[in-house]
Amino acid sequence: MRPPEHPLLDCRPEVAASLAEGRPVVALESTIISHGMPWPQNVETALAVEAAVRAGGAVPATIAVIDGRLRAGLSTAQIERLGRAGQEREQVLKASRRDLPFLLAGVTPQALGATTVAATMIIAALAGIRVFATGGIGGVHRGAAASFDISADLQELARTEVAVVCAGPKAILDIGLTLEYLETHGVPVIGYRCDALPAFYSRDSGCAVDWRLDEPAAIARVMQAKWALGLGGGLLIANPIPAEFALPREAVDRAIDAALADAAQQGIAGKAVTPFLLDRVNRLTGGDSLAANIQLVLNNARLAAAVAVAFALR
Ligand code: PSU
Ligand code: MN
């Protein structure tokens, strides 16, 4: 059963109706709109991702914090607002778990909070949404032994009951350490039709996944079993970028190395790191990485819809 409507949360009527009737809903995040992609591709992609969820038979619920309220399900105008505000970063706060109280208390200069994977999971779970599609999750950064930079997304996967479909950890991260962290925290990592964890822009990170599952119905049964057992927490469903859109590993690695060097030289730290690196890699690959990012998000939206449909039928 879905939890009762939360006093801080506004669900779009279509989303609330679907949830009340046990029909499939897919959560979508908003940091990717405001901080993950440039305007106008960010808005075009967000709308195309919603359309892909609908084509897959589920209702999309893009999540953000707007004017002091948690929102599950945005209008086109609200998505546009987030996308345009992303050009002026001071207008929209990149909001993870620790930022939500400030946005709700109205003490931030920004009226808009773009939710990361972690914050989107929290709001999805409050609404009763169990499946969420993103591009790539945050993870353990390269050099984390010195910087301690580990995304709050990983802790959220350990504690919040949502299945997250992604194309692997973002390639700017240390993927082996990210997998170790997920193992320590008991987060299942499922490869959808793949044996190796995908690495965002490329299909193979060189690290094996725990389990390969080839059918959305099998993934839905694992979700059901985990939560029926009272284990709580999330699952990571890794969905490789379609081969025709994957980028050659060497070219991406060169761009990432250059972006990391720029970040270090400019003293970029904290939550600015990931948006900075994604933007630099996009410039250094002449836009190729953005094109790949758009395609992998669409691919994840399609799989998330299929998983949500299977989970609703269980
Ligand atoms: N996936 C993308 N682009 C993004 C992100 C994910 O394709 O911009 C965002 C997500 O919102 C994720 C965040 O939660 O990057 C991770 O940020 P950090 O490393 O600061 O935790
Ligand atoms: Mn970080």
mmCIF file of C-alpha atoms and ligand atoms in Angstrom:
data_model
loop_
_atom_site.group_PDB
_atom_site.id
_atom_site.type_symbol
_atom_site.label_atom_id
_atom_site.label_comp_id
_atom_site.label_asym_id
_atom_site.label_seq_id
_atom_site.Cartn_x
_atom_site.Cartn_y
_atom_site.Cartn_z
ATOM 1 C CA MET A 1 0.000 0.000 0.000
ATOM 2 C CA ARG A 2 1.160 3.499 -0.702
ATOM 3 C CA PRO A 3 1.784 5.781 2.249
ATOM 4 C CA PRO A 4 -0.806 8.502 2.976
ATOM 5 C CA GLU A 5 -0.330 11.854 1.275
ATOM 6 C CA HIS A 6 2.433 13.755 3.038
ATOM 7 C CA PRO A 7 1.699 17.328 4.218
ATOM 8 C CA LEU A 8 4.865 18.724 2.609
ATOM 9 C CA LEU A 9 4.312 16.981 -0.738
ATOM 10 C CA ASP A 10 2.251 17.969 -3.763
ATOM 11 C CA CYS A 11 1.606 15.079 -6.138
ATOM 12 C CA ARG A 12 0.257 15.995 -9.580
ATOM 13 C CA PRO A 13 -3.314 14.669 -9.828
ATOM 14 C CA GLU A 14 -2.366 12.235 -12.585
ATOM 15 C CA VAL A 15 0.469 10.838 -10.464
ATOM 16 C CA ALA A 16 -1.671 10.574 -7.326
ATOM 17 C CA ALA A 17 -4.448 8.829 -9.262
ATOM 18 C CA SER A 18 -2.042 6.292 -10.770
ATOM 19 C CA LEU A 19 -0.512 5.515 -7.395
ATOM 20 C CA ALA A 20 -3.904 5.182 -5.717
ATOM 21 C CA GLU A 21 -4.937 2.644 -8.353
ATOM 22 C CA GLY A 22 -1.650 0.733 -8.218
ATOM 23 C CA ARG A 23 -0.744 1.714 -11.778
ATOM 24 C CA PRO A 24 2.931 2.195 -12.782
ATOM 25 C CA VAL A 25 4.701 5.483 -12.087
ATOM 26 C CA VAL A 26 8.361 6.349 -12.790
ATOM 27 C CA ALA A 27 10.169 9.063 -10.819
ATOM 28 C CA LEU A 28 12.633 11.332 -12.665
ATOM 29 C CA GLU A 29 15.207 13.673 -11.114
ATOM 30 C CA SER A 30 15.796 17.360 -11.755
ATOM 31 C CA THR A 31 19.497 18.024 -11.039
ATOM 32 C CA ILE A 32 20.163 16.516 -14.445
ATOM 33 C CA ILE A 33 17.920 19.272 -15.873
ATOM 34 C CA SER A 34 19.401 22.264 -14.034
ATOM 35 C CA HIS A 35 23.004 21.198 -13.422
ATOM 36 C CA GLY A 36 23.600 18.152 -15.656
ATOM 37 C CA MET A 37 22.886 19.518 -19.128
ATOM 38 C CA PRO A 38 22.940 22.926 -20.868
ATOM 39 C CA TRP A 39 19.791 24.784 -21.903
ATOM 40 C CA PRO A 40 17.839 24.111 -24.127
ATOM 41 C CA GLN A 41 18.862 20.444 -24.490
ATOM 42 C CA ASN A 42 18.076 19.961 -20.787
ATOM 43 C CA VAL A 43 14.402 20.874 -21.215
ATOM 44 C CA GLU A 44 14.052 19.012 -24.522
ATOM 45 C CA THR A 45 15.551 15.923 -22.886
ATOM 46 C CA ALA A 46 13.395 16.145 -19.766
ATOM 47 C CA LEU A 47 10.247 16.300 -21.898
ATOM 48 C CA ALA A 48 11.439 13.483 -24.186
ATOM 49 C CA VAL A 49 12.204 11.331 -21.147
ATOM 50 C CA GLU A 50 8.687 11.892 -19.818
ATOM 51 C CA ALA A 51 7.303 10.912 -23.245
ATOM 52 C CA ALA A 52 9.435 7.737 -23.234
ATOM 53 C CA VAL A 53 8.001 6.765 -19.832
ATOM 54 C CA ARG A 54 4.475 7.286 -21.157
ATOM 55 C CA ALA A 55 5.218 5.284 -24.307
ATOM 56 C CA GLY A 56 6.312 2.477 -21.988
ATOM 57 C CA GLY A 57 2.934 2.470 -20.249
ATOM 58 C CA ALA A 58 3.811 4.354 -17.042
ATOM 59 C CA VAL A 59 3.127 7.854 -15.722
ATOM 60 C CA PRO A 60 6.224 10.091 -15.340
ATOM 61 C CA ALA A 61 6.742 12.049 -12.111
ATOM 62 C CA THR A 62 9.610 14.519 -12.435
ATOM 63 C CA ILE A 63 10.612 15.550 -8.918
ATOM 64 C CA ALA A 64 11.846 18.896 -7.560
ATOM 65 C CA VAL A 65 11.271 21.372 -4.738
ATOM 66 C CA ILE A 66 9.418 24.465 -5.940
ATOM 67 C CA ASP A 67 8.290 27.457 -3.854
ATOM 68 C CA GLY A 68 8.696 25.627 -0.561
ATOM 69 C CA ARG A 69 6.858 22.425 -1.544
ATOM 70 C CA LEU A 70 8.091 18.959 -2.479
ATOM 71 C CA ARG A 71 6.710 18.120 -5.931
ATOM 72 C CA ALA A 72 6.135 14.759 -7.568
ATOM 73 C CA GLY A 73 5.050 15.397 -11.129
ATOM 74 C CA LEU A 74 5.814 18.733 -12.801
ATOM 75 C CA SER A 75 4.034 20.714 -15.498
ATOM 76 C CA THR A 76 5.876 21.588 -18.714
ATOM 77 C CA ALA A 77 6.084 25.173 -17.432
ATOM 78 C CA GLN A 78 7.774 24.002 -14.214
ATOM 79 C CA ILE A 79 10.288 21.902 -16.178
ATOM 80 C CA GLU A 80 11.026 24.959 -18.355
ATOM 81 C CA ARG A 81 11.515 27.059 -15.225
ATOM 82 C CA LEU A 82 14.076 24.606 -13.840
ATOM 83 C CA GLY A 83 15.826 24.324 -17.194
ATOM 84 C CA ARG A 84 16.135 28.071 -17.744
ATOM 85 C CA ALA A 85 17.155 28.715 -14.134
ATOM 86 C CA GLY A 86 20.010 26.240 -14.622
ATOM 87 C CA GLN A 87 21.714 28.881 -16.771
ATOM 88 C CA GLU A 88 21.862 31.116 -13.691
ATOM 89 C CA ARG A 89 23.046 28.662 -11.067
ATOM 90 C CA GLU A 90 22.244 31.076 -8.223
ATOM 91 C CA GLN A 91 18.522 30.690 -9.075
ATOM 92 C CA VAL A 92 18.387 26.951 -8.483
ATOM 93 C CA LEU A 93 19.901 24.979 -5.642
ATOM 94 C CA LYS A 94 21.354 21.531 -6.323
ATOM 95 C CA ALA A 95 19.497 19.752 -3.543
ATOM 96 C CA SER A 96 20.585 16.513 -1.928
ATOM 97 C CA ARG A 97 19.292 14.965 1.344
ATOM 98 C CA ARG A 98 20.849 17.601 3.578
ATOM 99 C CA ASP A 99 19.480 20.545 1.587
ATOM 100 C CA LEU A 100 15.773 19.637 1.659
ATOM 101 C CA PRO A 101 14.989 21.177 5.094
ATOM 102 C CA PHE A 102 16.397 24.561 4.056
ATOM 103 C CA LEU A 103 14.277 24.703 0.906
ATOM 104 C CA LEU A 104 11.141 23.750 2.856
ATOM 105 C CA ALA A 105 11.889 26.280 5.603
ATOM 106 C CA GLY A 106 12.129 29.054 3.012
ATOM 107 C CA VAL A 107 15.554 30.202 4.170
ATOM 108 C CA THR A 108 17.346 29.705 0.829
ATOM 109 C CA PRO A 109 17.741 32.568 -1.649
ATOM 110 C CA GLN A 110 16.535 30.142 -4.327
ATOM 111 C CA ALA A 111 12.854 29.204 -4.734
ATOM 112 C CA LEU A 112 13.892 26.229 -6.854
ATOM 113 C CA GLY A 113 15.566 23.049 -5.632
ATOM 114 C CA ALA A 114 16.766 20.590 -8.259
ATOM 115 C CA THR A 115 16.860 17.186 -6.632
ATOM 116 C CA THR A 116 19.809 14.822 -6.949
ATOM 117 C CA VAL A 117 19.392 11.057 -7.066
ATOM 118 C CA ALA A 118 19.457 10.997 -3.248
ATOM 119 C CA ALA A 119 16.826 13.708 -2.750
ATOM 120 C CA THR A 120 14.680 12.357 -5.582
ATOM 121 C CA MET A 121 14.676 8.908 -3.927
ATOM 122 C CA ILE A 122 13.497 10.444 -0.652
ATOM 123 C CA ILE A 123 10.604 12.299 -2.289
ATOM 124 C CA ALA A 124 9.692 9.342 -4.530
ATOM 125 C CA ALA A 125 9.495 7.072 -1.470
ATOM 126 C CA LEU A 126 7.315 9.633 0.365
ATOM 127 C CA ALA A 127 4.948 9.635 -2.603
ATOM 128 C CA GLY A 128 4.935 5.830 -2.828
ATOM 129 C CA ILE A 129 6.876 5.637 -6.124
ATOM 130 C CA ARG A 130 9.186 2.607 -6.262
ATOM 131 C CA VAL A 131 10.978 3.005 -9.612
ATOM 132 C CA PHE A 132 13.199 5.908 -10.667
ATOM 133 C CA ALA A 133 15.200 6.563 -13.838
ATOM 134 C CA THR A 134 18.287 8.762 -14.003
ATOM 135 C CA GLY A 135 21.400 9.026 -16.189
ATOM 136 C CA GLY A 136 24.255 8.043 -13.940
ATOM 137 C CA ILE A 137 24.327 7.928 -10.166
ATOM 138 C CA GLY A 138 26.871 9.762 -8.055
ATOM 139 C CA GLY A 139 29.507 7.583 -6.411
ATOM 140 C CA VAL A 140 32.998 7.435 -4.976
ATOM 141 C CA HIS A 141 35.134 10.055 -6.684
ATOM 142 C CA ARG A 142 38.634 9.321 -7.943
ATOM 143 C CA GLY A 143 41.053 10.291 -5.205
ATOM 144 C CA ALA A 144 38.361 9.883 -2.532
ATOM 145 C CA ALA A 145 40.937 8.443 -0.159
ATOM 146 C CA ALA A 146 42.250 11.999 0.150
ATOM 147 C CA SER A 147 39.176 14.119 -0.666
ATOM 148 C CA PHE A 148 36.494 12.009 1.116
ATOM 149 C CA ASP A 149 34.247 12.874 -1.854
ATOM 150 C CA ILE A 150 31.593 10.149 -1.839
ATOM 151 C CA SER A 151 28.163 11.036 -3.217
ATOM 152 C CA ALA A 152 25.225 10.992 -0.812
ATOM 153 C CA ASP A 153 23.476 8.976 -3.554
ATOM 154 C CA LEU A 154 25.210 5.826 -2.262
ATOM 155 C CA GLN A 155 23.987 6.234 1.324
ATOM 156 C CA GLU A 156 20.505 6.874 0.003
ATOM 157 C CA LEU A 157 20.589 3.644 -1.998
ATOM 158 C CA ALA A 158 21.450 1.902 1.270
ATOM 159 C CA ARG A 159 18.443 3.292 3.150
ATOM 160 C CA THR A 160 15.536 4.312 0.888
ATOM 161 C CA GLU A 161 13.182 1.842 -0.807
ATOM 162 C CA VAL A 162 13.428 2.823 -4.464
ATOM 163 C CA ALA A 163 14.883 0.939 -7.437
ATOM 164 C CA VAL A 164 17.131 3.240 -9.473
ATOM 165 C CA VAL A 165 17.714 2.588 -13.169
ATOM 166 C CA CYS A 166 20.981 4.140 -14.384
ATOM 167 C CA ALA A 167 23.675 3.628 -17.017
ATOM 168 C CA GLY A 168 26.229 2.919 -14.292
ATOM 169 C CA PRO A 169 28.088 5.362 -12.087
ATOM 170 C CA LYS A 170 29.190 8.465 -13.963
ATOM 171 C CA ALA A 171 32.458 7.803 -15.771
ATOM 172 C CA ILE A 172 34.154 10.651 -13.897
ATOM 173 C CA LEU A 173 34.098 8.432 -10.769
ATOM 174 C CA ASP A 174 36.133 5.537 -9.382
ATOM 175 C CA ILE A 175 33.836 2.717 -10.436
ATOM 176 C CA GLY A 176 35.609 -0.087 -8.567
ATOM 177 C CA LEU A 177 35.422 1.826 -5.265
ATOM 178 C CA THR A 178 31.792 2.725 -5.933
ATOM 179 C CA LEU A 179 30.968 -0.988 -6.234
ATOM 180 C CA GLU A 180 32.860 -1.763 -3.014
ATOM 181 C CA TYR A 181 30.884 0.896 -1.181
ATOM 182 C CA LEU A 182 27.575 -0.465 -2.486
ATOM 183 C CA GLU A 183 28.583 -3.972 -1.417
ATOM 184 C CA THR A 184 29.441 -2.801 2.112
ATOM 185 C CA HIS A 185 26.010 -1.176 2.405
ATOM 186 C CA GLY A 186 24.126 -4.166 1.054
ATOM 187 C CA VAL A 187 22.841 -2.539 -2.131
ATOM 188 C CA PRO A 188 22.016 -5.078 -4.873
ATOM 189 C CA VAL A 189 23.589 -4.192 -8.235
ATOM 190 C CA ILE A 190 21.745 -5.740 -11.164
ATOM 191 C CA GLY A 191 23.055 -5.737 -14.733
ATOM 192 C CA TYR A 192 20.182 -5.594 -17.213
ATOM 193 C CA ARG A 193 21.204 -7.887 -20.066
ATOM 194 C CA CYS A 194 24.881 -7.321 -19.189
ATOM 195 C CA ASP A 195 27.552 -9.064 -17.121
ATOM 196 C CA ALA A 196 29.801 -6.030 -16.610
ATOM 197 C CA LEU A 197 28.767 -2.830 -14.876
ATOM 198 C CA PRO A 198 28.318 -0.194 -17.589
ATOM 199 C CA ALA A 199 30.295 3.038 -17.259
ATOM 200 C CA PHE A 200 27.831 5.732 -18.354
ATOM 201 C CA TYR A 201 29.233 6.758 -21.783
ATOM 202 C CA SER A 202 30.533 3.241 -22.445
ATOM 203 C CA ARG A 203 28.988 -0.210 -22.030
ATOM 204 C CA ASP A 204 31.674 -1.909 -19.989
ATOM 205 C CA SER A 205 33.579 -0.624 -16.942
ATOM 206 C CA GLY A 206 35.627 -3.788 -16.648
ATOM 207 C CA CYS A 207 33.940 -4.524 -13.285
ATOM 208 C CA ALA A 208 31.443 -7.389 -12.984
ATOM 209 C CA VAL A 209 27.907 -6.892 -11.633
ATOM 210 C CA ASP A 210 26.543 -9.120 -8.832
ATOM 211 C CA TRP A 211 23.662 -10.392 -10.889
ATOM 212 C CA ARG A 212 22.595 -10.304 -14.496
ATOM 213 C CA LEU A 213 18.844 -10.306 -15.129
ATOM 214 C CA ASP A 214 17.417 -10.220 -18.637
ATOM 215 C CA GLU A 215 13.735 -9.516 -17.981
ATOM 216 C CA PRO A 216 11.984 -6.608 -16.231
ATOM 217 C CA ALA A 217 9.638 -9.124 -14.565
ATOM 218 C CA ALA A 218 12.614 -10.819 -12.888
ATOM 219 C CA ILE A 219 13.867 -7.450 -11.619
ATOM 220 C CA ALA A 220 10.371 -6.679 -10.237
ATOM 221 C CA ARG A 221 10.358 -10.010 -8.366
ATOM 222 C CA VAL A 222 13.727 -9.230 -6.769
ATOM 223 C CA MET A 223 12.462 -5.800 -5.647
ATOM 224 C CA GLN A 224 9.373 -7.424 -4.184
ATOM 225 C CA ALA A 225 11.419 -10.091 -2.365
ATOM 226 C CA LYS A 226 13.884 -7.583 -0.917
ATOM 227 C CA TRP A 227 11.164 -5.376 0.501
ATOM 228 C CA ALA A 228 8.935 -8.265 1.608
ATOM 229 C CA LEU A 229 11.903 -9.463 3.630
ATOM 230 C CA GLY A 230 12.037 -6.110 5.384
ATOM 231 C CA LEU A 231 15.547 -5.362 4.129
ATOM 232 C CA GLY A 232 14.587 -1.831 3.111
ATOM 233 C CA GLY A 233 16.914 0.253 0.999
ATOM 234 C CA GLY A 234 17.239 0.584 -2.735
ATOM 235 C CA LEU A 235 18.479 -1.426 -5.676
ATOM 236 C CA LEU A 236 20.668 -0.324 -8.547
ATOM 237 C CA ILE A 237 19.637 -1.473 -12.015
ATOM 238 C CA ALA A 238 22.451 -0.870 -14.481
ATOM 239 C CA ASN A 239 21.390 -0.489 -18.109
ATOM 240 C CA PRO A 240 24.190 -0.071 -20.664
ATOM 241 C CA ILE A 241 23.993 2.779 -23.162
ATOM 242 C CA PRO A 242 22.852 1.394 -26.566
ATOM 243 C CA ALA A 243 25.937 0.369 -28.575
ATOM 244 C CA GLU A 244 25.258 2.827 -31.411
ATOM 245 C CA PHE A 245 25.488 5.773 -28.995
ATOM 246 C CA ALA A 246 28.415 4.611 -26.828
ATOM 247 C CA LEU A 247 31.607 6.701 -26.911
ATOM 248 C CA PRO A 248 35.066 5.193 -27.400
ATOM 249 C CA ARG A 249 36.595 4.672 -23.964
ATOM 250 C CA GLU A 250 39.990 6.242 -24.755
ATOM 251 C CA ALA A 251 38.557 9.548 -26.006
ATOM 252 C CA VAL A 252 36.285 9.845 -22.962
ATOM 253 C CA ASP A 253 39.114 8.979 -20.594
ATOM 254 C CA ARG A 254 41.318 11.695 -22.103
ATOM 255 C CA ALA A 255 38.553 14.263 -21.678
ATOM 256 C CA ILE A 256 37.879 13.155 -18.095
ATOM 257 C CA ASP A 257 41.561 13.332 -17.160
ATOM 258 C CA ALA A 258 41.763 16.872 -18.554
ATOM 259 C CA ALA A 259 38.532 17.874 -16.765
ATOM 260 C CA LEU A 260 39.809 16.457 -13.457
ATOM 261 C CA ALA A 261 43.051 18.412 -13.837
ATOM 262 C CA ASP A 262 41.047 21.618 -14.507
ATOM 263 C CA ALA A 263 38.862 20.985 -11.450
ATOM 264 C CA ALA A 264 41.915 20.508 -9.231
ATOM 265 C CA GLN A 265 43.624 23.594 -10.635
ATOM 266 C CA GLN A 266 40.505 25.753 -10.118
ATOM 267 C CA GLY A 267 39.935 24.370 -6.619
ATOM 268 C CA ILE A 268 36.434 23.054 -7.437
ATOM 269 C CA ALA A 269 35.052 21.160 -4.420
ATOM 270 C CA GLY A 270 31.866 19.832 -2.832
ATOM 271 C CA LYS A 271 28.700 19.655 -4.845
ATOM 272 C CA ALA A 272 30.110 21.807 -7.644
ATOM 273 C CA VAL A 273 32.457 18.990 -8.695
ATOM 274 C CA THR A 274 30.024 16.815 -10.653
ATOM 275 C CA PRO A 275 28.351 19.640 -12.655
ATOM 276 C CA PHE A 276 31.803 21.117 -13.407
ATOM 277 C CA LEU A 277 33.197 17.814 -14.678
ATOM 278 C CA LEU A 278 30.137 16.994 -16.814
ATOM 279 C CA ASP A 279 30.292 20.433 -18.425
ATOM 280 C CA ARG A 280 34.051 20.242 -19.061
ATOM 281 C CA VAL A 281 33.820 16.737 -20.537
ATOM 282 C CA ASN A 282 31.006 17.913 -22.809
ATOM 283 C CA ARG A 283 33.125 20.808 -24.104
ATOM 284 C CA LEU A 284 36.212 18.637 -24.511
ATOM 285 C CA THR A 285 34.323 15.981 -26.494
ATOM 286 C CA GLY A 286 32.750 18.621 -28.754
ATOM 287 C CA GLY A 287 29.271 17.782 -27.473
ATOM 288 C CA ASP A 288 29.606 14.022 -28.034
ATOM 289 C CA SER A 289 29.246 13.285 -24.336
ATOM 290 C CA LEU A 290 26.028 15.317 -24.115
ATOM 291 C CA ALA A 291 24.559 13.411 -27.061
ATOM 292 C CA ALA A 292 25.462 10.114 -25.365
ATOM 293 C CA ASN A 293 24.068 11.359 -22.023
ATOM 294 C CA ILE A 294 20.719 12.189 -23.655
ATOM 295 C CA GLN A 295 20.465 8.768 -25.289
ATOM 296 C CA LEU A 296 21.358 6.834 -22.153
ATOM 297 C CA VAL A 297 18.747 8.695 -20.095
ATOM 298 C CA LEU A 298 16.072 7.904 -22.689
ATOM 299 C CA ASN A 299 17.139 4.261 -22.652
ATOM 300 C CA ASN A 300 16.890 4.209 -18.847
ATOM 301 C CA ALA A 301 13.419 5.774 -18.943
ATOM 302 C CA ARG A 302 12.226 2.976 -21.238
ATOM 303 C CA LEU A 303 13.598 0.254 -18.951
ATOM 304 C CA ALA A 304 12.256 1.970 -15.824
ATOM 305 C CA ALA A 305 8.787 2.056 -17.389
ATOM 306 C CA ALA A 306 9.010 -1.668 -18.144
ATOM 307 C CA VAL A 307 10.141 -2.422 -14.583
ATOM 308 C CA ALA A 308 7.367 -0.234 -13.118
ATOM 309 C CA VAL A 309 4.784 -2.006 -15.294
ATOM 310 C CA ALA A 310 6.079 -5.420 -14.162
ATOM 311 C CA PHE A 311 6.170 -4.301 -10.520
ATOM 312 C CA ALA A 312 2.552 -3.065 -10.721
ATOM 313 C CA LEU A 313 1.454 -6.455 -12.112
ATOM 314 C CA ARG A 314 3.186 -8.552 -9.466
HETATM 315 N N1 PSU B 1 23.129 11.738 -14.028
HETATM 316 C C1 PSU B 1 23.359 12.479 -15.132
HETATM 317 N N2 PSU B 1 23.646 13.810 -14.942
HETATM 318 C C2 PSU B 1 23.633 14.388 -13.686
HETATM 319 C C3 PSU B 1 23.378 13.598 -12.538
HETATM 320 C C4 PSU B 1 23.134 12.274 -12.783
HETATM 321 O O1 PSU B 1 23.341 11.958 -16.257
HETATM 322 O O2 PSU B 1 23.851 15.598 -13.576
HETATM 323 C C5 PSU B 1 23.354 14.224 -11.149
HETATM 324 C C6 PSU B 1 22.428 13.395 -10.253
HETATM 325 O O3 PSU B 1 21.452 14.266 -9.744
HETATM 326 C C7 PSU B 1 23.316 12.857 -9.149
HETATM 327 C C8 PSU B 1 24.313 13.971 -9.037
HETATM 328 O O4 PSU B 1 22.610 12.603 -7.963
HETATM 329 O O5 PSU B 1 24.586 14.277 -10.415
HETATM 330 C C9 PSU B 1 25.521 13.527 -8.235
HETATM 331 O O6 PSU B 1 26.116 14.647 -7.651
HETATM 332 P P1 PSU B 1 27.211 14.465 -6.480
HETATM 333 O O7 PSU B 1 28.356 13.754 -7.129
HETATM 334 O O8 PSU B 1 27.557 15.867 -6.054
HETATM 335 O O9 PSU B 1 26.566 13.679 -5.382
HETATM 336 MN MN MN B 2 30.487 15.003 -3.911
#
